[in-house]
Structure formats: structure tokens, C-alpha cells
XYZ file of C-alpha atoms in Angstrom:
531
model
C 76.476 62.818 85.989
C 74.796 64.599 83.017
C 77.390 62.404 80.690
C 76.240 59.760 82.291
C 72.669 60.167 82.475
C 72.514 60.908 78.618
C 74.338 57.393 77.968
C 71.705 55.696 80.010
C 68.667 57.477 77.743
C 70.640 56.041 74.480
C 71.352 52.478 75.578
C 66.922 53.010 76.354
C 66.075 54.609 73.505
C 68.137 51.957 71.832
C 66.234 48.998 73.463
C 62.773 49.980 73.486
C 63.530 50.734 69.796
C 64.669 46.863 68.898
C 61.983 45.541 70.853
C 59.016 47.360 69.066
C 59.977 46.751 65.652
C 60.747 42.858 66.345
C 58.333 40.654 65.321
C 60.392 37.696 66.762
C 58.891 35.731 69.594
C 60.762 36.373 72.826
C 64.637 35.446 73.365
C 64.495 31.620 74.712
C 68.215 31.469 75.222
C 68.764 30.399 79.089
C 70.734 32.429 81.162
C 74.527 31.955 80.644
C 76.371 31.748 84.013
C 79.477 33.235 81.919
C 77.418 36.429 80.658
C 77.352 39.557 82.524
C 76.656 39.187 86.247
C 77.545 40.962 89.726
C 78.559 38.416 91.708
C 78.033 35.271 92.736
C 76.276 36.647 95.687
C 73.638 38.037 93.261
C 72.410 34.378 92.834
C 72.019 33.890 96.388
C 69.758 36.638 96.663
C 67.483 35.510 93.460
C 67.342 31.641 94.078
C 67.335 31.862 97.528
C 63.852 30.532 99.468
C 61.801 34.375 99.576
C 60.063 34.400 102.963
C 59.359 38.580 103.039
C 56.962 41.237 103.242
C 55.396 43.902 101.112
C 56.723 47.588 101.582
C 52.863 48.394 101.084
C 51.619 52.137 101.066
C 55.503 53.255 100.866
C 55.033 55.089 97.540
C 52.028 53.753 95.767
C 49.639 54.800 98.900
C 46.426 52.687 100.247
C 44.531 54.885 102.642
C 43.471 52.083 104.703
C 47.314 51.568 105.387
C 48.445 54.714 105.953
C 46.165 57.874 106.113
C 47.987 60.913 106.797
C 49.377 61.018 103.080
C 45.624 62.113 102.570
C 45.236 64.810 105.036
C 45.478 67.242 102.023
C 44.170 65.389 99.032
C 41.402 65.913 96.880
C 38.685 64.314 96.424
C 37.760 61.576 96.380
C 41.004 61.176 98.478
C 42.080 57.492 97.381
C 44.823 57.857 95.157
C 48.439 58.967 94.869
C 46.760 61.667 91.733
C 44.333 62.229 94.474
C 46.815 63.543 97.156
C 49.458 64.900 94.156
C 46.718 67.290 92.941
C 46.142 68.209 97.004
C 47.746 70.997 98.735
C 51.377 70.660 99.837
C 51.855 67.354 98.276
C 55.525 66.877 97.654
C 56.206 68.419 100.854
C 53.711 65.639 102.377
C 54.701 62.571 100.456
C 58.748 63.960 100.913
C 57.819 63.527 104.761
C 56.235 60.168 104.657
C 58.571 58.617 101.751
C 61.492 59.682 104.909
C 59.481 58.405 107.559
C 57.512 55.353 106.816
C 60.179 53.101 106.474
C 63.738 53.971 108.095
C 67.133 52.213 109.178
C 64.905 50.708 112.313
C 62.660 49.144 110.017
C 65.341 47.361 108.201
C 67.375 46.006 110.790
C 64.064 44.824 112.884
C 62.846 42.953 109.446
C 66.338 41.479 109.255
C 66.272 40.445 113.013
C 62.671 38.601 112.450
C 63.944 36.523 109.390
C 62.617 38.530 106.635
C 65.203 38.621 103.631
C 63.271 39.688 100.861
C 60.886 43.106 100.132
C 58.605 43.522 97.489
C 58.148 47.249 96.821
C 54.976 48.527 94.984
C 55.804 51.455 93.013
C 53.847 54.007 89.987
C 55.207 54.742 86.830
C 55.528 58.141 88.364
C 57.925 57.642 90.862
C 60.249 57.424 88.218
C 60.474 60.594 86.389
C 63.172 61.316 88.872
C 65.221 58.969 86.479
C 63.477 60.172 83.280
C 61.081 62.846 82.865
C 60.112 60.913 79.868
C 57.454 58.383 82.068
C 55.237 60.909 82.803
C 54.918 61.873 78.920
C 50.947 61.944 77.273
C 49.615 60.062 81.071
C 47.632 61.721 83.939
C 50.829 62.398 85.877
C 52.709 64.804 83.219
C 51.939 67.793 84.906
C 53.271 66.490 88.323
C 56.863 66.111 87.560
C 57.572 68.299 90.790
C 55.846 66.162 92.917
C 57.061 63.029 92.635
C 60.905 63.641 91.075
C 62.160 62.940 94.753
C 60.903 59.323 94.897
C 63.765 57.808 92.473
C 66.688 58.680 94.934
C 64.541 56.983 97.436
C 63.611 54.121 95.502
C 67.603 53.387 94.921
C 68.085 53.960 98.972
C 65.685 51.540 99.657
C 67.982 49.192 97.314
C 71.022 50.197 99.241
C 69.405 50.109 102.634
C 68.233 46.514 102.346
C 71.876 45.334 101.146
C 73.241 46.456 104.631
C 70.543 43.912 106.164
C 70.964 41.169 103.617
C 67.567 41.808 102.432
C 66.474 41.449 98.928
C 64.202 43.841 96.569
C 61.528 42.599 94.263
C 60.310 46.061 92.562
C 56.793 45.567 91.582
C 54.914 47.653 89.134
C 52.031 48.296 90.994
C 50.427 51.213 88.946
C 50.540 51.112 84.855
C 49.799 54.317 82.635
C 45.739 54.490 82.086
C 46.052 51.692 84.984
C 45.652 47.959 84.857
C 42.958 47.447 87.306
C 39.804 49.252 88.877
C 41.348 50.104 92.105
C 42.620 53.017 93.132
C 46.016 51.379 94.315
C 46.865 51.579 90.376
C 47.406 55.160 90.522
C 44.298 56.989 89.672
C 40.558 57.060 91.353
C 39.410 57.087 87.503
C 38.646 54.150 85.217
C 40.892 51.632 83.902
C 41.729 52.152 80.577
C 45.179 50.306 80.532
C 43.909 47.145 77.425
C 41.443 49.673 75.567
C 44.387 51.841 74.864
C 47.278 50.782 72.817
C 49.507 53.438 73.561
C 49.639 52.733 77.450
C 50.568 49.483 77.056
C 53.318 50.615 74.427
C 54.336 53.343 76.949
C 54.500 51.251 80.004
C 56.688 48.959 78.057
C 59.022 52.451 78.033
C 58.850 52.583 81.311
C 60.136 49.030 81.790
C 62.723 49.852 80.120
C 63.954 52.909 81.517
C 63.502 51.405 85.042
C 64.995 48.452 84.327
C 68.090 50.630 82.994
C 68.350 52.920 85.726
C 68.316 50.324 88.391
C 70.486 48.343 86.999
C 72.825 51.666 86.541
C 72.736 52.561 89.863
C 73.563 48.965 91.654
C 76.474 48.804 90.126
C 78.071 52.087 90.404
C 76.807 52.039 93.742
C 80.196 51.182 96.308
C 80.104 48.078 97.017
C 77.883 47.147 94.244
C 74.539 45.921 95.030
C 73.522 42.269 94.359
C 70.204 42.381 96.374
C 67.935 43.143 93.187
C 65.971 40.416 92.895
C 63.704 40.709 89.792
C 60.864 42.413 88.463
C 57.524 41.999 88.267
C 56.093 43.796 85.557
C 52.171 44.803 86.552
C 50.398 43.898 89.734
C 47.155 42.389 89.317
C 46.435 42.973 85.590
C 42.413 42.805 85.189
C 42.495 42.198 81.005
C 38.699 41.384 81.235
C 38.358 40.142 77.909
C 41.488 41.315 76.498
C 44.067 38.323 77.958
C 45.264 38.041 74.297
C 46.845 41.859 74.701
C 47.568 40.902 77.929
C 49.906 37.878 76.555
C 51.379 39.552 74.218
C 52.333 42.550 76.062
C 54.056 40.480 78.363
C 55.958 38.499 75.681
C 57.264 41.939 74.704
C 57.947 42.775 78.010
C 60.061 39.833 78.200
C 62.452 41.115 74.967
C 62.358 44.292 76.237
C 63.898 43.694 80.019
C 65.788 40.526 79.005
C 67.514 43.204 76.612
C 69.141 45.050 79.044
C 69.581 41.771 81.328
C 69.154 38.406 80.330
C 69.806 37.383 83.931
C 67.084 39.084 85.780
C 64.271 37.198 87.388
C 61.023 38.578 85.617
C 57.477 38.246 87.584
C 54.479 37.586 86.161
C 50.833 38.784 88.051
C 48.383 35.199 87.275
C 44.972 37.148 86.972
C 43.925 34.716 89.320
C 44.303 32.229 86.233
C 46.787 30.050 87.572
C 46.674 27.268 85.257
C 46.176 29.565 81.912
C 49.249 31.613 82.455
C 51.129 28.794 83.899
C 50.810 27.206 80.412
C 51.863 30.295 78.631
C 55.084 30.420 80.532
C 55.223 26.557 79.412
C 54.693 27.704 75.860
C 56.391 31.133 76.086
C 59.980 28.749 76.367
C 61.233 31.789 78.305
C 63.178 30.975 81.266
C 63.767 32.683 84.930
C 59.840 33.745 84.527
C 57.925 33.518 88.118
C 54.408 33.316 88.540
C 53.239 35.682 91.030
C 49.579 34.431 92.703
C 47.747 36.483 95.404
C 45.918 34.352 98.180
C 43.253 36.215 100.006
C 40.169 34.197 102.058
C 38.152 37.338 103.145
C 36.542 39.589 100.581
C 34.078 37.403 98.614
C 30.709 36.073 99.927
C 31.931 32.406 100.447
C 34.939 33.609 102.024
C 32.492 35.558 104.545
C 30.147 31.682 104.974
C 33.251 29.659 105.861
C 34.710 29.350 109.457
C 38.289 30.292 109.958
C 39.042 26.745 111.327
C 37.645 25.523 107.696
C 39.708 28.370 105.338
C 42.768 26.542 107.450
C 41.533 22.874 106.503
C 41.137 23.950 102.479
C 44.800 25.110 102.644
C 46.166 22.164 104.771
C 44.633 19.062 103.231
C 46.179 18.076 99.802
C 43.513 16.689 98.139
C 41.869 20.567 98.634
C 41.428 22.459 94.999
C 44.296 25.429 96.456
C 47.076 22.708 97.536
C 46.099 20.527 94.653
C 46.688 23.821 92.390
C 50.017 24.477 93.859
C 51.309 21.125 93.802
C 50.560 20.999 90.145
C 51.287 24.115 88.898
C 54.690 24.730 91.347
C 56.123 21.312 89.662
C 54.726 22.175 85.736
C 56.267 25.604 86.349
C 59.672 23.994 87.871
C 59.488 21.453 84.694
C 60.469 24.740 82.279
C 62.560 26.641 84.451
C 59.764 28.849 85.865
C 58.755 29.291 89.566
C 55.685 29.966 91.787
C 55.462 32.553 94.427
C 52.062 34.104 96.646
C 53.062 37.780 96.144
C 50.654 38.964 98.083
C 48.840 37.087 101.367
C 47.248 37.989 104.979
C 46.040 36.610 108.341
C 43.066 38.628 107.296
C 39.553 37.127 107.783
C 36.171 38.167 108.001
C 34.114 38.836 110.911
C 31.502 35.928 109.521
C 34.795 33.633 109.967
C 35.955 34.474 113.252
C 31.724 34.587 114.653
C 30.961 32.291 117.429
C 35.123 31.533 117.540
C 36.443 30.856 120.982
C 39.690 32.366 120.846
C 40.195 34.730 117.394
C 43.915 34.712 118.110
C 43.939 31.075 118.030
C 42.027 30.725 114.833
C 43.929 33.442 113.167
C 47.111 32.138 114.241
C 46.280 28.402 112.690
C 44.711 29.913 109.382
C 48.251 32.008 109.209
C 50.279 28.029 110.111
C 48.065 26.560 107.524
C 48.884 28.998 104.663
C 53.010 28.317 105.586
C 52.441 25.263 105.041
C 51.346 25.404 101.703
C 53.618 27.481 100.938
C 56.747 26.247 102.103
C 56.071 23.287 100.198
C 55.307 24.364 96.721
C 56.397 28.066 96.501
C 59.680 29.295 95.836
C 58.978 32.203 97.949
C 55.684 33.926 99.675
C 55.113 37.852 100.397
C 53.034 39.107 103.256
C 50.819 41.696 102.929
C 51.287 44.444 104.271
C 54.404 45.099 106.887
C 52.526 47.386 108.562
C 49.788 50.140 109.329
C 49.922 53.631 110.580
C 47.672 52.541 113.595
C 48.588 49.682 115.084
C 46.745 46.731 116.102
C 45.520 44.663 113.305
C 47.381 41.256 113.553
C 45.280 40.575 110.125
C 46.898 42.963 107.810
C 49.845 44.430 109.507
C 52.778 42.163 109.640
C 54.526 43.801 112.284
C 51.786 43.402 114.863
C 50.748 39.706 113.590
C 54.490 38.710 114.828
C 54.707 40.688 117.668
C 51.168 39.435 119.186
C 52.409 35.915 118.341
C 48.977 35.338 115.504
C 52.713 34.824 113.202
C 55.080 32.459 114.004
C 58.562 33.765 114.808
C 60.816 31.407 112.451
C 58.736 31.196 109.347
C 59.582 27.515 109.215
C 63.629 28.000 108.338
C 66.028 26.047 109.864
C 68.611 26.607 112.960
C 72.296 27.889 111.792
C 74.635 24.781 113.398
C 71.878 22.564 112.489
C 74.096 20.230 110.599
C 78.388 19.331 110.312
C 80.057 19.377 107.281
C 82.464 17.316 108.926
C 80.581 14.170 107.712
C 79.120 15.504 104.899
C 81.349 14.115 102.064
C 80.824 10.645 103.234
C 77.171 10.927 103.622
C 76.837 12.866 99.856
C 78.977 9.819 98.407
C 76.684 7.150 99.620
C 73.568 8.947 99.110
C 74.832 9.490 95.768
C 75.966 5.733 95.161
C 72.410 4.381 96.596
C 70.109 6.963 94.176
C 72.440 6.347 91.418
C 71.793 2.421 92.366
C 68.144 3.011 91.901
C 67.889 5.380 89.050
C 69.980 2.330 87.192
C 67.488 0.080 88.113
C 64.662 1.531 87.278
C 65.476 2.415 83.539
C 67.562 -1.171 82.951
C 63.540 -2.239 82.854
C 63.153 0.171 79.491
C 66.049 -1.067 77.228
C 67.296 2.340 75.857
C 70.473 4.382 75.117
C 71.479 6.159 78.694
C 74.269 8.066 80.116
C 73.523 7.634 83.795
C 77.190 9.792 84.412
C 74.723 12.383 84.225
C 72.331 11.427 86.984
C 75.862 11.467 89.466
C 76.829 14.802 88.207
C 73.235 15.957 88.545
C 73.536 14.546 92.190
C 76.421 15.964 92.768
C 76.061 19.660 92.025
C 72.415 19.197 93.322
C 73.939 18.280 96.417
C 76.595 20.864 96.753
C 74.530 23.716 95.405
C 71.542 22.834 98.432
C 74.794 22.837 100.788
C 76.477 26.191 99.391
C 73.063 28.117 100.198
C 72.776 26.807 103.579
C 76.001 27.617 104.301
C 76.127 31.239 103.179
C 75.816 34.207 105.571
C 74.450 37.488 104.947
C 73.510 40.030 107.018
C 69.736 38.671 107.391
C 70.001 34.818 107.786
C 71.358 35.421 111.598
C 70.328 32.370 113.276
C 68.861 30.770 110.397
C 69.636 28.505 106.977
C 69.137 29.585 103.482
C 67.737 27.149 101.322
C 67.865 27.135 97.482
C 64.251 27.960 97.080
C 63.770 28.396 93.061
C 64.526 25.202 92.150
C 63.673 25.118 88.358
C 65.440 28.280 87.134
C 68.730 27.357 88.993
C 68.246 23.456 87.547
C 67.983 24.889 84.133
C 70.950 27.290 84.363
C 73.001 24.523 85.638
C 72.120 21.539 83.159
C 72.355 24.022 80.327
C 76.592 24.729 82.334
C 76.355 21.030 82.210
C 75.609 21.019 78.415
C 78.123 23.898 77.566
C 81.305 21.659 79.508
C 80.192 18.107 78.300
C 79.313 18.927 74.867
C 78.768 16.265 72.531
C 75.545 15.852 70.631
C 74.030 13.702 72.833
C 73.975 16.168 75.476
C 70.579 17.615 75.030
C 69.375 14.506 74.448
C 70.258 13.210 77.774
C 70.413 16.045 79.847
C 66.894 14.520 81.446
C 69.473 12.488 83.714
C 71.073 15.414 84.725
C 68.147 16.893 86.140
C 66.645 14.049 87.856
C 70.243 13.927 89.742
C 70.131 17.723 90.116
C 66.672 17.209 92.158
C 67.416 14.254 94.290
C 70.958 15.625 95.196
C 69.119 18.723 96.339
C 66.528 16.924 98.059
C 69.194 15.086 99.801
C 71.185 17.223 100.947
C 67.878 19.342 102.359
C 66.874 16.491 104.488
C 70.501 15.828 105.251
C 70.765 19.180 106.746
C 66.726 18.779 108.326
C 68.305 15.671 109.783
């Protein structure tokens, strides 16, 4: 293990010692499907649609979620330093890292439909991989305290595989932290942009988690292809420093595509959808998902707007938030990118739900109309939170939302034995023939140079890729259909396949026609299988 451990801290050292002294923009090769991959069933897991849950108060703790954690903590009691610097803490967060989420967690999460997690964790919980993380930050005294978290961070890994669930590790707390609130690790001020060295640091930690996990899912037997991606900071604030913010990220891109140019690589939006959609755009990076959290109850025209009217603004297209997604999920899908809600509620105010005749009603259709949007433009969506240590609140606590009906039990997927393949050859062909008919058409009006053979094998492995995803079975789809949900990464790995086998040199310049094919043929077959 030692051996092994040392070999690990050399291939980092290695990495994080390329990256920093590149001054090359970030890699823009696309993932090869010949390069270095578990298994096919890895791809299931990363393109699949994401309907799942956040793992919230787990390891980075929110008081309001869970309290006990804090029965020890000092003051002022809000933090994971907070309850670290407390009496008894690793005996108390040992206890509730055990306890908050066990094997009947999992397999009622997999029963409900749910086959993706996103797990919030601190650079801290960690140093059980590498001591290293907790070097020059708040935490390096606390080594004791938190060591035990990285053998349960890698069980969670393992845990979800026997449920067919996926894991989307978040990096919810950053060295000198990345926002104001006391979820980032710290009750103290943010000092993540002003200081250089965090954001050098946390790029080290990237690094070294990236490595580890990585490490660890394949030695694990069976090997685990349920890690999903990584999302590199949760809810960066820069303030005035989105420049740094930019940057870092572009060098967070080197640094993890590195170690994996396959892995899916998240990106928090600042709640500045369209600016950092057009910096993945311009980044020419592919695989990169932009992660946008959707809450209608904090701000003081949240508080002035009816619940029946927060469920209008979401359903209606011509509404600025659908309008947003539509755009942005297609410009993202354009460059091989992807949109996802990483974090979302049935939450609402009081002032929304006043003078309402039935809450659970309104609650319910707010939590319909936010589906909605989703399932349309999003590649996958993330409730927030699973659940509470006291029960009750169907606004926060996905467990009770479901189980008091406000949440629908389905999440829009489709029945299992909802289609027959028996038929489905003949039905491919001549929906195949007729778009290939029409895509003809349409461009004999613009005299040009085409090769419309690629439109039919864009059809065609469109077609069968939409089919292969609704037929595959894991431990979580039970009763229900996958769907290939990240359209524009998978597209882009598969016309640059398409490239690689054709060759030629008008391949690039014509592998437009593959992709339109690739998105009707997976449209088709979608609303074949609807049908």
C-alpha cells in the first residue's frame, strides 16, 4: 500500500508540476473513445439523462440540515472548522459520516429512480489521501479529525455502484473559501480570489483528488464505472475578480484533463449563465458542463410573487428562465458542452404560499413546472437536499417531498417494455430514408459541395446510440428507460470516431452532416420509443 501510495504522490507531483509552468491554453483535443477508459459502462453512467439528488450535509455540514454535528462546536457553530475545533469532533463527525447515509439509503434512492448523487465535499476531507491538502490553510492542524472521511468518500463510490447510482463529487469548500457562506468551510471571510496561493493550492488539491479517485475505482473489484465527473468549486462568488476566476478554471481544465482526458468536468455559472456559457464556447474544451443553481425563495421578489406565478415563469417559453435554457442548453450542446441545475428545491416562501388554498397543491405544481424545464433543456438536474435530520419539510428535504406526494414519483422517465425492438430495424430504415429525403432537399436549394453519406451515418449511430441507452439495465433503472441525456459531448466524441474511420480531408469539413444526422437519429429513436 505504502508502494503504492508513494507512486500516486509522483504521478501528482508530476502533474500539478506540468500544469503550472504551461503557459499553453488548455488541451482542446476531444476525447478519444480508443484512449484509456473503464468500460463501456462508464459512458452510460456519464451521458446518461442525471435525474438525482444532493448528498447535502454528508461531510461538508449545513446546520439547518442536520444539527447534531453541532452539539459540540464552537462558536459561532456554523461550520465544519466550527465543530472540528469543538469537543469530541472526530468521534462526532466519525458517527454521523456512518450514520447519515447507509445501505438503506441507497437502495431506497435506487427504488425511487434516482441514479445519480452529487456529493459536496472540503478540501479537508481529503488529507486521508494526502496530508499534503491541509498544508499553509485553516485546516492544517486538524489532520486527526477529518483523515477518516477519504475511506468514506471511496465507500460512498462503491456503495452507489451496487445500486447503479452515479457520483458527481463536487468541491463544495476551496482553501481561504470561494464564497461568504459558511457551507465553504469556514465561518470567516472569503479570501479564496484575493489570495493567489489558494487558488494555486486548490488546483493541488484537484489534482490529488482527481488521482486518488481515479486510483481507487479501478483497483477497486469489480472496478467502478459510476464516477461521473467533477465539478471543480460550488458557487464561486469572484466579485470583481471573474478574470482569476477564468483563468483558474482554464488551468483547472489542464490540470484534471492530465490525469483523465475522459472525465466530465463541471463548471459552477456564478449565476452568469450566458458569460460562462461563452467561455466554454471560447475555451474549445470539450466534456465541460455548466452547472446552474435555481432557487425562487430567498430574494425580495421571490418573497412578492405567488407560487402559482414562480410555476408560470418556469412553464411558459417565452419566460426570461426557459428562454435562458433553451438558448444556452443548445449553444452549450453546439461545442460539446452541457447544461445541468446542480442544485434546486420545492422551497418557497411564506409570502408565496399566503392566502394559497392548498400549499401542497401549489408546491407540488411549482416542483411539475421546474421538471419541465428541465427535462427539456438540461442534461441532468440535482435536488437539493435528500434529506433533513427532522423530518417534515417537503420544501427542502427530498425524501419527504416524494413521500408526501409535493414530488412526483417517476421524474418524467419512461416505462421499461415501453417499446419492441422487434420492429425497430424497419422503422430506423424508413425514418432514416424520409430525414435523409429531406435533409437532401433542403440543401439541393444552396448549390454546394455535400456528402449527405454523412447525414445517414449520423442517423444511424444517432439512432442506435438513443436505443443502446434505453436498453441498458443497471441496478437503478428498475422499471424505467435510460435516455442519452448529454447530447453534445457524446455527438462530439462520436463525429470526431466518425472523422478518425472516414478520414479524408474533407472530413472536418463536412462533418456538419454528421451531426445533424446524429441529432435527428436520436430524436427519432426517442419518440420512437415515447411512441
Amino acid at each position: 500500500m505504502r508502494k503504492l501510495m508513494n507512486k500516486i504522490k509522483t504521478q501528482v507531483d508530476e502533474t500539478i508540476e506540468s500544469v503550472t509552468r504551461s503557459d499553453s491554453p488548455p488541451m482542446v483535443k476531444q476525447p478519444d473513445a480508443l484512449s484509456d477508459r473503464l468500460t463501456d459502462e462508464s459512458d452510460m453512467y456519464r451521458y446518461r439523462k442525471m435525474r438525482g439528488v444532493n448528498l447535502g450535509s454528508w461531510f461538508v455540514l449545513e446546520r439547518w440540515i442536520a444539527d447534531s454535528p453541532f452539539r459540540c462546536a464552537r462558536a459561532p457553530a456554523h461550520s465544519d472548522w466550527d465543530v472540528a475545533m469543538g469537543s469530541a469532533a472526530r468521534n462526532i463527525l466519525e458517527q454521523h459520516w456512518d450514520t447519515w447515509i447507509t445501505e438503506q439509503d441507497w437502495v431506497w434512492l435506487s427504488e425511487k429512480g434516482v441514479n445519480t448523487v452529487r456529493i459536496p465535499i472540503g478540501f479537508y476531507h481529503i488529507c486521508g489521501a494526502d496530508s499534503s491538502v491541509l498544508r499553509g490553510t485553516d485546516f492544517s492542524e486538524l489532520g486527526g479529525v477529518f483523515e477518516g472521511a477519504w475511506d468514506r468518500i471511496t465507500n460512498a463510490l462503491a456503495s452507489a455502484h451496487r445500486h447503479g447510482v452515479g457520483v458527481l463529487f463536487d468541491l463544495h469548500a476551496a482553501p481561504g473559501k470561494q464564497n461568504a457562506d459558511s457551507h465553504s468551510g469556514t465561518s470567516s471571510e472569503p479570501t479564496f480570489f484575493e489570495n493567489s496561493k489558494n487558488m494555486r493550492h486548490t488546483l493541488n488539491i484537484l489534482t490529488i483528488f482527481v488521482t486518488h479517485i481515479k486510483t481507487f475505482a479501478r483497483s477497486h473489484n469489480p472496478p467502478l464505472p459510476n464516477l461521473v465527473g467533477i465539478e471543480l468549486l460550488n458557487e464561486p462568488a469572484p466579485g470583481s475578480h471573474s478574470r482569476a476566476l477564468k483563468e483558474w478554471y482554464k488551468d483547472a481544465f489542464r490540470a484534471v484533463r492530465a490525469i483523465d482526458p475522459n472525465l466530465p468536468i463541471y463548471i459552477g455559472d456564478s449565476w452568469s449563465t450566458d458569460e460562462y456559457t461563452a467561455f466554454i464556447k471560447a475555451s474549445e474544451t470539450p466534456s465541460i458542463v455548466l452547472d446552474h443553481h435555481l432557487y425562487r425563495c430567498f430574494t425580495s421578489g421571490d418573497i412578492a410573487t405567488p407560487a402559482s406565478e414562480h410555476a408560470r415563469r418556469l412553464r411558459e417559453s417565452q419566460e426570461a428562465t426557459p428562454e435562458l435554457f433553451s438558448r444556452v442548453s443548445k449553444e452549450l450542446e453546439g461545442c460539446g458542452g452541457a447544461l445541468v441545475v446542480g442544485e434546486w428545491s420545492a422551497a418557497l416562501n411564506p409570502g408565496s404560499l399566503h392566502g394559497a388554498s392548498d400549499e401542497h397543491t401549489e408546491k407540488r405544481q411549482y416542483v411539475q413546472a421546474q421538471l419541465q424545464l428541465y427535462e427539456q433543456h438540461c442534461a441532468g438536474w440535482f435536488f437539493w437536499t435528500y434529506k433533513k435530520e427532522h423530518g417534515g419539510d417537503t420544501g427542502w428535504s427530498f425524501r419527504d417531498a416524494v413521500e408526501a406526494g409535493v414530488f412526483p414519483v417517476g421524474f418524467a422517465r419512461l416505462p421499461r417494455g415501453a417499446f419492441s425492438e422487434d420492429d425497430m430495424g424497419s422503422v430506423r430504415e424508413r425514418t432514416r430514408d424520409d430525414a435523409l429525403g429531406h435533409h437532401k432537399a433542403y440543401w439541393d436549394q444552396y448549390p454546394g459541395r455535400y456528402e449527405h453519406q454523412r447525414f445517414y451515418d449520423g442517423f444511424t449511430t444517432g439512432w442506435n446510440d438513443a436505443i443502446s441507452f434505453a436498453s441498458w439495465r443497471s441496478a437503478a433503472t428498475g422499471p424505467w428507460l435510460e435516455e442519452l441525456g448529454f447530447t453534445g459531448p457524446w455527438m462530439k466524441r462520436r463525429a470526431q470516431e466518425h472523422v478518425h474511420r472516414t478520414g479524408g480531408a474533407s472530413s472536418w469539413e463536412h462533418v456538419w452532416e454528421f451531426e445533424h444526422g446524429f441529432l435527428q437519429g436520436r430524436k427519432s429513436a426517442h419518440d420512437y420509443v415515447v411512441q
